[in-house]
mmCIF file of C-alpha atoms in Angstrom:
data_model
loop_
_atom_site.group_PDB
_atom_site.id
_atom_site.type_symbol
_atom_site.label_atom_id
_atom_site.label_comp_id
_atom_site.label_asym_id
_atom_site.label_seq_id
_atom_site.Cartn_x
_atom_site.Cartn_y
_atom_site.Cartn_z
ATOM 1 C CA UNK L 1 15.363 5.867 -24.382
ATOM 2 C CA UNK L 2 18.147 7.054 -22.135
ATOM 3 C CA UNK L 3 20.821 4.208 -20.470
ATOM 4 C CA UNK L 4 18.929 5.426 -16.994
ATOM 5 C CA UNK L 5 15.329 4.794 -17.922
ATOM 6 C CA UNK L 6 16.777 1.569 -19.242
ATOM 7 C CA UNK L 7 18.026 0.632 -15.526
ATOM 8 C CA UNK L 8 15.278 1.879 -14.400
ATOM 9 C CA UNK L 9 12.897 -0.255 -16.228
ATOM 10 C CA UNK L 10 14.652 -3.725 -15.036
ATOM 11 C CA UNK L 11 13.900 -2.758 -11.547
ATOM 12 C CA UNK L 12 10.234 -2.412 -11.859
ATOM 13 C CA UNK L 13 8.368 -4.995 -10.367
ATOM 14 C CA UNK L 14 5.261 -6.329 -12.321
ATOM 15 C CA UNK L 15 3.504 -8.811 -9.928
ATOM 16 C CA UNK L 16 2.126 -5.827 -7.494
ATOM 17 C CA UNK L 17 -2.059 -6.009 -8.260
ATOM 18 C CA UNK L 18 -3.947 -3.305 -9.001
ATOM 19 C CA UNK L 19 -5.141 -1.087 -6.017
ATOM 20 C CA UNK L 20 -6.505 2.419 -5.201
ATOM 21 C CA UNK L 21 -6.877 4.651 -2.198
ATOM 22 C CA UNK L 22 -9.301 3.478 -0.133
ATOM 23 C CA UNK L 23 -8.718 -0.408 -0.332
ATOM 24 C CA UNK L 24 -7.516 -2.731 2.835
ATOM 25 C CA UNK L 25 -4.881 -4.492 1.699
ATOM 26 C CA UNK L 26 -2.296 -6.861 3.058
ATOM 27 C CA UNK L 27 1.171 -6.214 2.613
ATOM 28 C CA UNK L 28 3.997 -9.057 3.470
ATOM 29 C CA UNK L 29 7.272 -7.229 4.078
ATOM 30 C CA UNK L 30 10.778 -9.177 4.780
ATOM 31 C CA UNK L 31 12.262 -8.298 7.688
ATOM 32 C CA UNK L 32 15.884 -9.294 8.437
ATOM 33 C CA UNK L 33 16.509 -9.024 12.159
ATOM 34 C CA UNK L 34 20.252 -10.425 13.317
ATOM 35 C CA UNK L 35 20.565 -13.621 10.542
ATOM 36 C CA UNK L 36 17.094 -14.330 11.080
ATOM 37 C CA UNK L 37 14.724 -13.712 8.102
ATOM 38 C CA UNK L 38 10.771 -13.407 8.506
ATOM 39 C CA UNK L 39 7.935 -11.938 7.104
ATOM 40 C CA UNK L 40 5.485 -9.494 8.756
ATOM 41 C CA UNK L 41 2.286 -8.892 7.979
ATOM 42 C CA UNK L 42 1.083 -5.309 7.646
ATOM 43 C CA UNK L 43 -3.267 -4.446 7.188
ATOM 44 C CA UNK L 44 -4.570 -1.667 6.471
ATOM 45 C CA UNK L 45 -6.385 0.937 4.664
ATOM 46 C CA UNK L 46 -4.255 2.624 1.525
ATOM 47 C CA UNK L 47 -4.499 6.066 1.961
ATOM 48 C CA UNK L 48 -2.102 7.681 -0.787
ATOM 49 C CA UNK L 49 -0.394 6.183 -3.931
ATOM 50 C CA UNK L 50 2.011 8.290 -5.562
ATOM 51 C CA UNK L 51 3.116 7.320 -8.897
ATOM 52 C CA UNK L 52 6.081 7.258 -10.719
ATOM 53 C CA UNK L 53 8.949 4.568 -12.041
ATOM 54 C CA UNK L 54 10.972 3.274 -9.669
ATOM 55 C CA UNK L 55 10.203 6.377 -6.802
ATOM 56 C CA UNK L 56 6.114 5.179 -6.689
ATOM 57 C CA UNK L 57 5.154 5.024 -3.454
ATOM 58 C CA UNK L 58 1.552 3.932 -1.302
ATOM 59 C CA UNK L 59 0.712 4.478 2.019
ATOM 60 C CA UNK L 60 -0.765 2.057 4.325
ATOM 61 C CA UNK L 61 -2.565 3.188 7.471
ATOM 62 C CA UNK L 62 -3.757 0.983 10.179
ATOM 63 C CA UNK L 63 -5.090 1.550 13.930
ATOM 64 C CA UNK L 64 -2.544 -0.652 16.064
ATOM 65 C CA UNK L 65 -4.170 -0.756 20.055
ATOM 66 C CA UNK L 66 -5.960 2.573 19.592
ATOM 67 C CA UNK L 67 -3.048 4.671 17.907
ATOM 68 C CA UNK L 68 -2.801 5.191 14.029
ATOM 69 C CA UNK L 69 0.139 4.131 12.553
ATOM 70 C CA UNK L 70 0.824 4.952 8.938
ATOM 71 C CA UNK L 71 3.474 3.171 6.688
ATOM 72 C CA UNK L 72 5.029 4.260 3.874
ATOM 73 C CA UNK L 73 6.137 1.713 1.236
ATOM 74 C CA UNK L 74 8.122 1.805 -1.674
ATOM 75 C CA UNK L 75 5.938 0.437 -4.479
ATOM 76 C CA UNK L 76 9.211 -1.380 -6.457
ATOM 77 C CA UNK L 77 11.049 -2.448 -3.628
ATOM 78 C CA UNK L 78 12.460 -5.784 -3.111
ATOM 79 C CA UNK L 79 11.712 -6.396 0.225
ATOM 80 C CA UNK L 80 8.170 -6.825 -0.080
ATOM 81 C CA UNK L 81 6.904 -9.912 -0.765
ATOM 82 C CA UNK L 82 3.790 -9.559 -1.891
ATOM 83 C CA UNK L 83 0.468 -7.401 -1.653
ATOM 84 C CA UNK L 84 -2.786 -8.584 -1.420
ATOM 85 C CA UNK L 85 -6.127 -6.677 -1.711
ATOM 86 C CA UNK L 86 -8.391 -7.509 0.932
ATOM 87 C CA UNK L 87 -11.211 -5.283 0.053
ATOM 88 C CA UNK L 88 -11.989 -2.754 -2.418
ATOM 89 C CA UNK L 89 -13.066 0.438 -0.865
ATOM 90 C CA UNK L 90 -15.730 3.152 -2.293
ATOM 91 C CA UNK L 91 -14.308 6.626 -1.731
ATOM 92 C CA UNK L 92 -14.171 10.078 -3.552
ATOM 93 C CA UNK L 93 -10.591 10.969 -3.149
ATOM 94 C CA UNK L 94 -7.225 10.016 -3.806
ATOM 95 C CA UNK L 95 -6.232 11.114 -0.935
ATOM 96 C CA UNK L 96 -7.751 10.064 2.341
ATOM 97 C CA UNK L 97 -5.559 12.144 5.022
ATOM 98 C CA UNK L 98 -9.427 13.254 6.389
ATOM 99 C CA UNK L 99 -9.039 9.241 7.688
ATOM 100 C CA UNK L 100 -6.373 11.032 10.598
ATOM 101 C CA UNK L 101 -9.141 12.824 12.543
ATOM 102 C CA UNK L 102 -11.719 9.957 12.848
ATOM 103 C CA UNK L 103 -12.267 7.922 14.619
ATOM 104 C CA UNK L 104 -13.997 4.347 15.247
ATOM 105 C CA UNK L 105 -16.899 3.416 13.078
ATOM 106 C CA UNK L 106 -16.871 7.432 11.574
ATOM 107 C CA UNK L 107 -13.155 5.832 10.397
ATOM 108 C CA UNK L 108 -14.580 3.206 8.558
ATOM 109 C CA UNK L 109 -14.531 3.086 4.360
ATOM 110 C CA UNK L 110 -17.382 1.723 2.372
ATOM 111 C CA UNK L 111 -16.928 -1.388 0.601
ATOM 112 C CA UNK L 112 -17.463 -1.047 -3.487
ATOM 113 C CA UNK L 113 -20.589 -2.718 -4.272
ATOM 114 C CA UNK L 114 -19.523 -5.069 -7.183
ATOM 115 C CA UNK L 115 -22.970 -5.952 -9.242
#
């Protein structure tokens, strides 16, 4: 093992849960604005995880007063507090960019029937 996948290994976060494209989840992101420190709340559907070490990635896509917004965040990084998953999602892809050009209930993803 080299000295950098050493450092890279101590800045891997291990409390993220387990989630796929297609789940809502909940993501709780500290935001510093001035001195002030808060946390915001971003929900949405994940439409692309890109894995990796310490360069993984997901991508969180929402519909904020009728406009998408998408949201890329860094799957290690220390300014998110948490994730949650909200609901588990029953799709055929890993990557749901088709997600862009629908819209309303057509935009909607199937929840996984757990038995």
């Amino acid at each position: 093992m080299t000295i950098i996948e050493k450092i890279e290994r101590e800045q891997l976060r291990m409390d993220i849960p387990e989630f796929n494209a297609g789940d809502t989840v909940k993501v709780h992101m500290r935001i510093i604005e001035g001195e002030k420190e808060r946390i915001q709340v971003f929900q949405g559907a994940v439409i692309r995880i890109s894995k990796g070490t310490t360069n993984a990635t997901f991508t969180v896509r929402k519909i904020s007063d009728g406009v998408g917004v998408e949201r890329v965040f860094p799957m290690h990084s220390p300014s998110i507090e948490r994730v949650e998953v909200v609901q588990e999602g029953r799709v055929r892809r890993s990557r749901l960019y088709y997600l862009r050009n629908l819209k309303g209930k057509a935009a909607r993803i199937k929840p996984k029937n757990r038995w």
